[in-house]
Short mmCIF file of C-alpha atoms and ligand atoms in Angstrom, two decimals:
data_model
loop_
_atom_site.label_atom_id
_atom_site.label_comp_id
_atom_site.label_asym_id
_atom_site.label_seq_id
_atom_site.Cartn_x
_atom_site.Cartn_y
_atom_site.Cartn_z
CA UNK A 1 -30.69 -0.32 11.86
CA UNK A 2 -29.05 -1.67 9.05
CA UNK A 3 -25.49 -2.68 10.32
CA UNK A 4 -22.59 -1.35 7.73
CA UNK A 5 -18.71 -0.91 7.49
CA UNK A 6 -18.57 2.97 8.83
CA UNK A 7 -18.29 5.58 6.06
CA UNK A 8 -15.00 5.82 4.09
CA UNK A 9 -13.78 1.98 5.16
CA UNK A 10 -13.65 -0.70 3.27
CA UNK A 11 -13.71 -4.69 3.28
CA UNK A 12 -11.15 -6.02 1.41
CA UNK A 13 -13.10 -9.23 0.29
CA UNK A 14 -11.70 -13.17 -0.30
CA UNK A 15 -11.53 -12.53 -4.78
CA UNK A 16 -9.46 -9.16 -3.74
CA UNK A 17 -6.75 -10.54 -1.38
CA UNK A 18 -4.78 -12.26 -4.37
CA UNK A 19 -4.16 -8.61 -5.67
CA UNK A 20 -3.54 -6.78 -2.25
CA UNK A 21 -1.13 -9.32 -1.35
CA UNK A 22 0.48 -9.14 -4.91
CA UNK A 23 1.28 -5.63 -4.64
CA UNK A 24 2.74 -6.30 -0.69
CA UNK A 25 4.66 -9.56 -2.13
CA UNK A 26 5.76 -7.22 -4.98
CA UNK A 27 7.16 -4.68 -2.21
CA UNK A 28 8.48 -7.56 0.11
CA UNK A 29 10.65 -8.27 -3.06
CA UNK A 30 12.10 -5.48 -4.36
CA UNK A 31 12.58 -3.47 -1.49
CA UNK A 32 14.33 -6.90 0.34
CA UNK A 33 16.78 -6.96 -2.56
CA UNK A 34 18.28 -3.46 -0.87
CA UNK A 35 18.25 -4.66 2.49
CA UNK A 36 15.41 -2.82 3.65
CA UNK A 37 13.64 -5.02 6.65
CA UNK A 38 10.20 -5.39 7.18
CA UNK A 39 8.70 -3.36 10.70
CA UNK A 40 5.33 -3.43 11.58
CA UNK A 41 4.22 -0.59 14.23
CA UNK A 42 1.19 -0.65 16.10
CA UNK A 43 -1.98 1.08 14.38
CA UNK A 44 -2.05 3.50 17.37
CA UNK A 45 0.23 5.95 19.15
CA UNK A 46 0.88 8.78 21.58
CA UNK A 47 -1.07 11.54 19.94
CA UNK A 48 2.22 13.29 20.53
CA UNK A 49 4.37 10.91 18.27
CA UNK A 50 2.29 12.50 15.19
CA UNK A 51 1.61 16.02 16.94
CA UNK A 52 5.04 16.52 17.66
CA UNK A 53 5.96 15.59 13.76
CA UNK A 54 3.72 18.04 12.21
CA UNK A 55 5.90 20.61 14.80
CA UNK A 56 5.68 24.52 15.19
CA UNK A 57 4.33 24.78 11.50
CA UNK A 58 0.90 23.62 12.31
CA UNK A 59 -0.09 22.28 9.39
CA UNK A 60 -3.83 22.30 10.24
CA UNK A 61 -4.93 20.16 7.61
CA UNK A 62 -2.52 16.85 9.30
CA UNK A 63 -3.97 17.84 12.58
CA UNK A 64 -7.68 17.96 11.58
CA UNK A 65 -7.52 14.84 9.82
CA UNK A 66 -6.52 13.31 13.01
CA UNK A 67 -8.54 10.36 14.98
CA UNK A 68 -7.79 11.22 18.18
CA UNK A 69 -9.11 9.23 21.49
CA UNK A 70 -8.63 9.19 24.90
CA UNK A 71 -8.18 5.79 26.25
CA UNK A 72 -9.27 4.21 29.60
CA UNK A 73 -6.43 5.39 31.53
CA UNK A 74 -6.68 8.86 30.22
CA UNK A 75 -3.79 8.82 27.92
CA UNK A 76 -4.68 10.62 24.31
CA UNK A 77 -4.21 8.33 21.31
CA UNK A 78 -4.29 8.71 17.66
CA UNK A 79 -4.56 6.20 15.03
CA UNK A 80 -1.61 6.62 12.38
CA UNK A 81 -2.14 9.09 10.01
CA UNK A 82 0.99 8.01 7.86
CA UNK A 83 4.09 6.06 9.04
CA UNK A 84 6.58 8.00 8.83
CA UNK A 85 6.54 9.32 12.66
CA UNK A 86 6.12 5.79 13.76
CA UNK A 87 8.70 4.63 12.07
CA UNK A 88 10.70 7.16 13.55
CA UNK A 89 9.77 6.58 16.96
CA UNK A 90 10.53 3.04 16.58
CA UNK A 91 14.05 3.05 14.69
CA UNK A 92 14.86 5.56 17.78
CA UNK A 93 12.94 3.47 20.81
CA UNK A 94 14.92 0.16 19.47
CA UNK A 95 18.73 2.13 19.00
CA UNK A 96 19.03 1.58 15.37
CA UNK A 97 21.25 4.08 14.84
CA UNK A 98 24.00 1.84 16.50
CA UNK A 99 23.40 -0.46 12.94
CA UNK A 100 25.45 0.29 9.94
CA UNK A 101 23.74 3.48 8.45
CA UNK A 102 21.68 4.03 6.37
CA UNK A 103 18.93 1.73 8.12
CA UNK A 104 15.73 0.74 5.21
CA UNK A 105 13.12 0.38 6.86
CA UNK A 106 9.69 -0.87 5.28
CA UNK A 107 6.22 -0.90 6.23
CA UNK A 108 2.10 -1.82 4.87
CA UNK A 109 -0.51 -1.80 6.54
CA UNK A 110 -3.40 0.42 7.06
CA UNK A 111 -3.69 4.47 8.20
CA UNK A 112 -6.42 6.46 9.07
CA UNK A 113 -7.43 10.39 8.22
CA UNK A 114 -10.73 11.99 8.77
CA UNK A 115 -11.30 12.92 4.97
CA UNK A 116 -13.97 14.02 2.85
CA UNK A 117 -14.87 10.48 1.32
CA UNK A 118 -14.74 10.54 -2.44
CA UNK A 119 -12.90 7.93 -5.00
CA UNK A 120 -9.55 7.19 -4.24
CA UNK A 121 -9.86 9.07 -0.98
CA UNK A 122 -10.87 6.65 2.24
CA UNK A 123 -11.05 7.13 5.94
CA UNK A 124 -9.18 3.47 6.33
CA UNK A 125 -6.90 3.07 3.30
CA UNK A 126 -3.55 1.63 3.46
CA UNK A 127 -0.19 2.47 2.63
CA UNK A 128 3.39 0.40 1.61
CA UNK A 129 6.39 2.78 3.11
CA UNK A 130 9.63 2.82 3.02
CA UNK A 131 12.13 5.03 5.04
CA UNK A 132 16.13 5.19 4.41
CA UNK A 133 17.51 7.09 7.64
CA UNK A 134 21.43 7.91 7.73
CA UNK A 135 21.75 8.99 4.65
CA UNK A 136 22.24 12.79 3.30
CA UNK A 137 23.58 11.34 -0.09
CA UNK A 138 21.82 12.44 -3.40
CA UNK A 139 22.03 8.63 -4.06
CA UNK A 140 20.00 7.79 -1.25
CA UNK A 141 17.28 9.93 -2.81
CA UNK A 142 17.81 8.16 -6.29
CA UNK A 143 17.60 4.52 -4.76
CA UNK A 144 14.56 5.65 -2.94
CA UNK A 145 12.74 6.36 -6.22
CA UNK A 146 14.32 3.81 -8.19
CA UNK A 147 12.64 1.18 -5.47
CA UNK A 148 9.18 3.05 -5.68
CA UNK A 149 8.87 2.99 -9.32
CA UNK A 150 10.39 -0.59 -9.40
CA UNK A 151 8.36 -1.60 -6.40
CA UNK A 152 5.02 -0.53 -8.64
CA UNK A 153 6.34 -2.23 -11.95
CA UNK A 154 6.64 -5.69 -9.98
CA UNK A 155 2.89 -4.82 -8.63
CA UNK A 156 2.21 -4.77 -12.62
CA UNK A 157 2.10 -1.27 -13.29
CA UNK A 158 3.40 -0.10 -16.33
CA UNK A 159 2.26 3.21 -16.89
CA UNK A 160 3.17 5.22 -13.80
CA UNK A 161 5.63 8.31 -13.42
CA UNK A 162 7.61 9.57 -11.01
CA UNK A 163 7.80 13.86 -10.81
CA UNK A 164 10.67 15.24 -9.29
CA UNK A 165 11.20 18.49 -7.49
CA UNK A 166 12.90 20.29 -4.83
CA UNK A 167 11.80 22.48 -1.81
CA UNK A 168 15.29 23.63 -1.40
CA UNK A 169 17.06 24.01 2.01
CA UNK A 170 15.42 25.90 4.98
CA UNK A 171 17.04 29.02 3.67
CA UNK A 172 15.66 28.88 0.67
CA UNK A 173 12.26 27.66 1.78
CA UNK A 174 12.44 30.94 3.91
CA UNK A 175 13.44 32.98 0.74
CA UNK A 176 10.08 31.11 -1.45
CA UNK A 177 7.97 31.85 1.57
CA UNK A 178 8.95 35.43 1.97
CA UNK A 179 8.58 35.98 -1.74
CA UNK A 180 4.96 34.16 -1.66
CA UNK A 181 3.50 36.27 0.90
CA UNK A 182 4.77 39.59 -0.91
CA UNK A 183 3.52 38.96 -4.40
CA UNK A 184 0.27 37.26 -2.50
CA UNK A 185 -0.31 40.07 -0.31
CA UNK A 186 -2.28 42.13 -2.22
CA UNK A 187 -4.71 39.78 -3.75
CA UNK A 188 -5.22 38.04 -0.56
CA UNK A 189 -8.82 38.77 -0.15
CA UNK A 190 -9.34 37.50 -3.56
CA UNK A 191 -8.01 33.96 -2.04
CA UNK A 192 -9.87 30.81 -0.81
CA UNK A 193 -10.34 30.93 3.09
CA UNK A 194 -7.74 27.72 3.47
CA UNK A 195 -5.28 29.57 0.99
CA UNK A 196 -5.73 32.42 3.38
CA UNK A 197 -4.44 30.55 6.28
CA UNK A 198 -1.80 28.69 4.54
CA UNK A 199 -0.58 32.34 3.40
CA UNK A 200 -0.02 33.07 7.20
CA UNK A 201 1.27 29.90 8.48
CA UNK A 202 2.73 27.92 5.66
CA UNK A 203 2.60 29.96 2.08
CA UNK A 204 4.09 27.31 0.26
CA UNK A 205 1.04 25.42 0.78
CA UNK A 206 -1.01 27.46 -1.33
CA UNK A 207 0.19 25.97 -4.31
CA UNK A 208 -1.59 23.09 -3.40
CA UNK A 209 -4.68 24.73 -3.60
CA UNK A 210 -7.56 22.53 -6.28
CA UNK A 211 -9.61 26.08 -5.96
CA UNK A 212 -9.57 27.26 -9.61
CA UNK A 213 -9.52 31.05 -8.70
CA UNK A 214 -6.25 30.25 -6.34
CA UNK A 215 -4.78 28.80 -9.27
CA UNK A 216 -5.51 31.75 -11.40
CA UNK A 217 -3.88 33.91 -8.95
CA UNK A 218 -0.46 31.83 -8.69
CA UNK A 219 -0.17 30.85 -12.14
CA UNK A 220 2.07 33.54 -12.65
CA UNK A 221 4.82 33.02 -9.59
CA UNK A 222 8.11 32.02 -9.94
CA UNK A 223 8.03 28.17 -8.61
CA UNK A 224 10.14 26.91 -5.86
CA UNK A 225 12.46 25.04 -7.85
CA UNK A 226 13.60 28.39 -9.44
CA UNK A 227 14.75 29.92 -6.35
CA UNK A 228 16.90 27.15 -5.05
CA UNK A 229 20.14 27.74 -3.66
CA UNK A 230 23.23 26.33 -5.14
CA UNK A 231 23.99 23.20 -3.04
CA UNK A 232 20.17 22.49 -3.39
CA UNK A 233 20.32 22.94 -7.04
CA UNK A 234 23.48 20.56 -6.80
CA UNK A 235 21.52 18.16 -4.88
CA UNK A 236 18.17 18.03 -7.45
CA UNK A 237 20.86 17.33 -10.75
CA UNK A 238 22.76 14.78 -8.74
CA UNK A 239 19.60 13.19 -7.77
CA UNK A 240 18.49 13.40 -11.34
CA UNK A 241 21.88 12.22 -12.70
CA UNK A 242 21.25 9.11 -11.34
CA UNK A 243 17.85 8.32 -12.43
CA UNK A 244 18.57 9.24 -16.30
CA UNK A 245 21.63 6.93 -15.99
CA UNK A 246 19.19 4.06 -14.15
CA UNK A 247 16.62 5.09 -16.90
CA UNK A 248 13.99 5.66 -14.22
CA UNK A 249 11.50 7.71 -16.22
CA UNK A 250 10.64 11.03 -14.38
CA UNK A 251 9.52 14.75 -15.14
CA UNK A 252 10.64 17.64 -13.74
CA UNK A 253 7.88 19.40 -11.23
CA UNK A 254 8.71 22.60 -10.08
CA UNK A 255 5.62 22.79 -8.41
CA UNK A 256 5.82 19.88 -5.71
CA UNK A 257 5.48 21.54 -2.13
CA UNK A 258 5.73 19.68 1.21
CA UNK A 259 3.98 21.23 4.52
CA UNK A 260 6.08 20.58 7.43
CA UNK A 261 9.34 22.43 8.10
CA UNK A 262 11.73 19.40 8.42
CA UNK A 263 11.34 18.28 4.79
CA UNK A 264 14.03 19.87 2.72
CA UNK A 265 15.73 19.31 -0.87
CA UNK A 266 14.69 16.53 -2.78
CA UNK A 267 10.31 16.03 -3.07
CA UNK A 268 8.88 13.73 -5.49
CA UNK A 269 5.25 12.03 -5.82
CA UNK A 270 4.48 9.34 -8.51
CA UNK A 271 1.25 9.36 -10.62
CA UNK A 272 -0.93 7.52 -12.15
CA UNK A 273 -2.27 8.76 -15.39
CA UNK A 274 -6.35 7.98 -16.33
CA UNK A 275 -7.78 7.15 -12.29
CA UNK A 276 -9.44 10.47 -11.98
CA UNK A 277 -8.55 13.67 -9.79
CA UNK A 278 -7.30 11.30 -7.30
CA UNK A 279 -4.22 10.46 -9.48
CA UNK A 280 -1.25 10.75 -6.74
CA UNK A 281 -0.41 6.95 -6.60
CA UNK A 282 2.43 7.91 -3.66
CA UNK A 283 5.19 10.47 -2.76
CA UNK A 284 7.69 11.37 -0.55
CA UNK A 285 10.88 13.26 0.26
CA UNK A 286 13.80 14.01 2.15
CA UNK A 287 13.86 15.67 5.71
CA UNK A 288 16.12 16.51 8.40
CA UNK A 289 15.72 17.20 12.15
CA UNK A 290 12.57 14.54 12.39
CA UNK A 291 14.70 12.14 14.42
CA UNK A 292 16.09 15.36 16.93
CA UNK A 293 12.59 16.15 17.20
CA UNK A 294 10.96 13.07 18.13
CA UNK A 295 14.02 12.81 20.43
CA UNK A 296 17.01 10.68 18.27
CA UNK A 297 20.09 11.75 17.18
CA UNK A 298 20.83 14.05 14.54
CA UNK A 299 20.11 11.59 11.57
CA UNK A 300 18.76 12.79 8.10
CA UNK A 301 16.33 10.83 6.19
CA UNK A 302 14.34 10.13 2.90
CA UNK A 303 11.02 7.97 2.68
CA UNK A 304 8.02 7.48 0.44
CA UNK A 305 4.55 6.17 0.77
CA UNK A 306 2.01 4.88 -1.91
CA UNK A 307 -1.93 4.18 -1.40
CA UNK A 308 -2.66 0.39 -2.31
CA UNK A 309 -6.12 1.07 -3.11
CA UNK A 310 -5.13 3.48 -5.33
CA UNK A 311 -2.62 1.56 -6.93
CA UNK A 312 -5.11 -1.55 -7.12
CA UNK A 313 -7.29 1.24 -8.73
CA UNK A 314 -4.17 2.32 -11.66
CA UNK A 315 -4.09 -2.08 -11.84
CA UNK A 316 -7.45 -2.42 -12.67
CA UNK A 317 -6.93 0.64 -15.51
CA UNK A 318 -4.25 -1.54 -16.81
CA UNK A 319 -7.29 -4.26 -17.26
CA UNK A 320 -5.43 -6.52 -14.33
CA UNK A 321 -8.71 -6.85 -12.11
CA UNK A 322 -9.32 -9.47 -9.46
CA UNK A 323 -8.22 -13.09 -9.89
CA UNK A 324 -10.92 -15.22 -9.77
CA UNK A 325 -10.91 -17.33 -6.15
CA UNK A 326 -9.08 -20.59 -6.66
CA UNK A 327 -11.69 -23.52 -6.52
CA UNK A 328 -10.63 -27.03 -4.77
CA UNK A 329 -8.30 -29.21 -7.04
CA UNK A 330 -10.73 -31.76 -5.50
CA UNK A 331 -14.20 -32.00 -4.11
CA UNK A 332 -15.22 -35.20 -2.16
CA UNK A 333 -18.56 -36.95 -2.56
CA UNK A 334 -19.99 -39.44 -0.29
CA UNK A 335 -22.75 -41.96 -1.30
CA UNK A 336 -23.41 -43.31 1.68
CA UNK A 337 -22.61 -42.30 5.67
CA UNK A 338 -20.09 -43.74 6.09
CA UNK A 339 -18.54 -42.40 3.19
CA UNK A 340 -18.80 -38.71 4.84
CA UNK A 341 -16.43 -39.46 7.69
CA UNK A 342 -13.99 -40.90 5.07
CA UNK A 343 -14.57 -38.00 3.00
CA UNK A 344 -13.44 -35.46 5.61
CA UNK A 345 -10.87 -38.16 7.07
CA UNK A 346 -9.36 -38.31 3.36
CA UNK A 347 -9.37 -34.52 3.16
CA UNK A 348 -7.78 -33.84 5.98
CA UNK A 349 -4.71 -36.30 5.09
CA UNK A 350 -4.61 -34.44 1.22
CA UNK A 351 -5.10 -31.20 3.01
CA UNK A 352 -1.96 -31.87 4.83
CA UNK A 353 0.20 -32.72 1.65
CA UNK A 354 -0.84 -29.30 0.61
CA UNK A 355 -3.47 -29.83 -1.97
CA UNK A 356 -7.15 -27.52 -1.57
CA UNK A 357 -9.52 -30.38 -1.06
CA UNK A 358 -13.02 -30.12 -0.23
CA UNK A 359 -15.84 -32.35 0.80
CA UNK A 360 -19.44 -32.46 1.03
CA UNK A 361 -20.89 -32.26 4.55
CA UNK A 362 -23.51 -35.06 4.24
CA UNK A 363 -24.15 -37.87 1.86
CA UNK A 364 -25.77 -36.84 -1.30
CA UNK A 365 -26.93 -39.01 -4.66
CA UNK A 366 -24.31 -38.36 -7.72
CA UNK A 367 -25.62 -35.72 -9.52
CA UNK A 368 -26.13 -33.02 -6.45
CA UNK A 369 -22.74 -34.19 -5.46
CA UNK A 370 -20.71 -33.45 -9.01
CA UNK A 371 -23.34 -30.00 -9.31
CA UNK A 372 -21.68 -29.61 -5.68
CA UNK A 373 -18.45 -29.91 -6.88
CA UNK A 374 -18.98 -27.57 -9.98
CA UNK A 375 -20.21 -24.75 -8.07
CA UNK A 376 -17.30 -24.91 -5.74
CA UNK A 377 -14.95 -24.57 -8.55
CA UNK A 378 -13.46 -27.80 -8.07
CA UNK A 379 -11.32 -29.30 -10.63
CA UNK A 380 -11.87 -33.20 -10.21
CA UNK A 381 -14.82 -34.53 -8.23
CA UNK A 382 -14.15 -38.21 -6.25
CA UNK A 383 -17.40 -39.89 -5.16
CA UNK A 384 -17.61 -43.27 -3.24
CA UNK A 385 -20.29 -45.72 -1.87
CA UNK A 386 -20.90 -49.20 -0.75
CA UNK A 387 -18.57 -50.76 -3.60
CA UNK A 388 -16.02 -48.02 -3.94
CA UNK A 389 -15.40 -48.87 -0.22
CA UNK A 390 -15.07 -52.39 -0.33
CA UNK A 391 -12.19 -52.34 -3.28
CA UNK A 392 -11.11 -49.13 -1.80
CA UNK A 393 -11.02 -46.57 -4.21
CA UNK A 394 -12.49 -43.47 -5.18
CA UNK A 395 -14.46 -42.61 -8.71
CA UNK A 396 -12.43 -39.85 -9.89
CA UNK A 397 -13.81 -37.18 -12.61
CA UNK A 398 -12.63 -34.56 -13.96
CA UNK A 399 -15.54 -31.99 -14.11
CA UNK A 400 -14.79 -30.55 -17.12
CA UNK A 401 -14.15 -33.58 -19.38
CA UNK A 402 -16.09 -35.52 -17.62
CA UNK A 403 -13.40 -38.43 -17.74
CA UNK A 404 -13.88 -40.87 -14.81
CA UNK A 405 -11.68 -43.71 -13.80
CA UNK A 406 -11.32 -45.27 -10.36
CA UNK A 407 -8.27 -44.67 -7.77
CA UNK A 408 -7.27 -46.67 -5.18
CA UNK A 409 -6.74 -43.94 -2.27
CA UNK A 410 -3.19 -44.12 -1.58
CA UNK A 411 -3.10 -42.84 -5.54
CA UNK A 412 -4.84 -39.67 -5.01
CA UNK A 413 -2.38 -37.51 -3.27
CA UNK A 414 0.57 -38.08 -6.06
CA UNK A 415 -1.77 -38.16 -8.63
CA UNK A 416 -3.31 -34.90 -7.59
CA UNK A 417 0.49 -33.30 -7.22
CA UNK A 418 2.06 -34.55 -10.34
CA UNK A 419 -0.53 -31.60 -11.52
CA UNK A 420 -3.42 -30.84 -13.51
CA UNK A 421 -2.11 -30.70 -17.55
CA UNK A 422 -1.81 -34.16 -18.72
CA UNK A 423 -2.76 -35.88 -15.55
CA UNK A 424 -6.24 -36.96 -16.93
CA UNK A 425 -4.34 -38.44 -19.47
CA UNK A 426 -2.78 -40.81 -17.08
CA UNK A 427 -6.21 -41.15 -15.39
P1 AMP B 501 0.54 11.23 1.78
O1 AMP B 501 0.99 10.52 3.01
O2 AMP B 501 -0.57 12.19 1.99
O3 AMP B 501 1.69 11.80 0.98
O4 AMP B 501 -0.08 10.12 0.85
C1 AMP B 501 0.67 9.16 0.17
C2 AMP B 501 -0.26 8.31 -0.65
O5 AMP B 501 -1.19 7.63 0.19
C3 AMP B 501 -1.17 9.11 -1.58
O6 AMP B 501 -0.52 9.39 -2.79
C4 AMP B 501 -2.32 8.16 -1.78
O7 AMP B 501 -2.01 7.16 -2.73
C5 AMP B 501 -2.44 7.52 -0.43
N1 AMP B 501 -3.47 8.21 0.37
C6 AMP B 501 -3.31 9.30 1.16
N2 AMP B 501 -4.48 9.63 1.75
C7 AMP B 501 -5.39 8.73 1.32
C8 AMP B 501 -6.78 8.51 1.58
N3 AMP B 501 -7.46 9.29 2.40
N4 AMP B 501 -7.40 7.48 0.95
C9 AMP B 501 -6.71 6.68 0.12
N5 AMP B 501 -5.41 6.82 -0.15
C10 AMP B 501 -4.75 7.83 0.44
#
């Protein structure tokens, strides 16, 4: 058997980790300038920490997509589907409340779902998150986008867009639902077998339905934003106050839903226009009661997520692909044999003043030693032998000139720092 990375996983390979760690740095950044801290939760949990999120509403789609385990010692175990109830557990295992509120909390790293593998859509993918908790505050919601779509301009996009709705408050949620299953009612036969469920546990849901013959059948429904309450409604033009006056571009979707029962008010996702059906980039929202129910005080909070690989995808659209590895700023050649130990010796001591130096492992004649050099991507290539050693120097060329002068070896290090452009005019 041919051994391969299991279905829906992905290596993330030495020419891509310039651009994963650009759009991390890029978060790092922007979301340190508003005091959110970096936490980093374990990869697994309690099955309970996410089974007890997803709550009385059984959202059977979260649960299904679950990798659940039983461990050694018998305790079940899932592997984060999202952050959001880790993040959760943590901010309420450590005490954070006792810290000045609201508490920004950010987060990358990978989650896992049991999906149906397609583009954009992984088994292994990961996620940057952020979660403000303490905060009811229309402005919370604002800065929350703001950071998203600022934290994915720093990454280098420049074409994304945030869409704004609402899911109201749990009274009005109740209202939407109640209306949902009475105009659905009678055509519910005529409805996919998952809309079907939805329609009995979660109706909302169904507008989230890619079937086209679902979408025929709801195209004509009021949306929820149209039957929010008043302090709801109050709420969504506060929250969009604020992002016309930051000049945040967004569009108004009265057709964002969310699943679980705790998320109320203000839900938003950001998109990504020309990577396929897979366009969602990231979205989040606020909700209330998470912390009682995983056992916290009464706290209300707001949080997003994006997918990197997705937003490497939207990158790539925007023709900013993979950096090209970074060669050695200097390759070392030895002549001789003795020359290899002074090679490495030589490299080690440049190495430790910070400059990418790299050697060849055994002596070799001049020309395999500079095509050597070449195919490592090295900038200069120094070779020495018998005569080099005795005045102590190295033959220094620069590969793509093909200027050569000799350097005594103290030179190299400073000669190498004072940089590449007009150095090899010096040399
Ligand atoms: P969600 O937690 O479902 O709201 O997802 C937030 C973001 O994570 C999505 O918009 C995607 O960018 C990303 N994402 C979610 N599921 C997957 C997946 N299976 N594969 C890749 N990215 C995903």
């Amino acid at each position: 058997m041919k051994l391969q990375a299991v279905k829906g996983t992905n290596d993330i390979l030495p020419e891509q980790d310039a651009r994963w760690r650009s759009v991390v740095d890029a978060a790092a950044e922007v979301l340190g300038t508003a005091s959110a801290g970096r936490l980093t939760t374990p990869i697994f949990e309690h099955a309970e920490v996410f089974e007890k999120s997803v709550g009385d509403s059984a959202d059977l789609v979260v649960q299904k997509e679950m990798y659940t385990f039983e461990d050694r010692g018998g305790r079940r175990l899932s592997l984060r589907p999202e952050f959001t109830a880790a993040v959760v557990r943590a901010f309420i295992q450590h005490g954070m409340h006792t810290r000045p509120l609201p508490v920004k909390l950010w987060s990358a790293g990978p989650a896992f779902r049991a999906e149906n593998v397609q583009r954009g859509r992984y088994r292994q993918f990961h996620q940057v998150n952020l979660e403000t908790i303490g905060n009811a505050t229309p402005l919370a919601d604002a800065e929350a986008i703001e950071l998203l779509y600022r934290t994915l301009a720093r990454a280098g996009l420049t074409r994304h867009r945030i869409q704004l709705g609402s899911v109201g408050d749990p009274e009005d949620r109740a209202a939407y639902n109640a209306y949902l299953r009475e105009a659905l009612a009678p055509h519910a036969a005529e409805l996919s077998e998952a809309s079907r469920e939805r329609l009995r546990l979660n109706p909302m849901r169904v507008l989230d339905s890619k079937d086209a013959r679902d979408q025929e059948l709801i195209a004509g429904l009021k949306r929820p934003l149209e039957l929010l309450g008043d302090e709801a409604r109050r709420h969504f033009d506060a929250v969009a106050g604020y992002l016309t006056a930051w000049g945040v571009p967004f569009e108004v979707d009265d057709s964002i839903v969310r699943g679980l029962d705790y998320y109320r008010r203000t839900a938003f996702e950001v998109h990504y226009v020309g990577i396929g059906a897979q366009s969602a980039l990231g979205g989040g929202g606020r909700y209330d009661g998470l912390v009682e129910l995983l056992g916290g005080p009464q706290l209300p909070g707001i949080g997003w997520a994006f997918g990197i690989e997705r937003v490497l995808d939207a990158l790539e659209q925007e023709g900013r692909g993979e950096a090209a590895v970074e060669g050695p700023v200097l390759f070392l050649v030895p002549l001789d044999d003795a020359a290899v130990g002074e090679g490495a010796a030589l490299a080690r001591r440049l190495r430790e003043a910070g400059l990418r130096v790299e050697f060849a492992y055994q002596r070799r004649n001049p020309g395999k030693g500079l095509k050597d050099a070449d195919r490592a991507g090295a900038r200069y290539a120094a070779l020495r032998g018998g005569s080099e050693r005795e005045r102590g120097v190295w033959q220094l060329k620069e590969l793509a000139s093909g200027e050569q002068r000799e350097v005594r070896e103290d030179e190299l290090a400073p000669l190498l720092q004072a940089g590449a452009p007009g150095a090899t005019k010096e040399l």
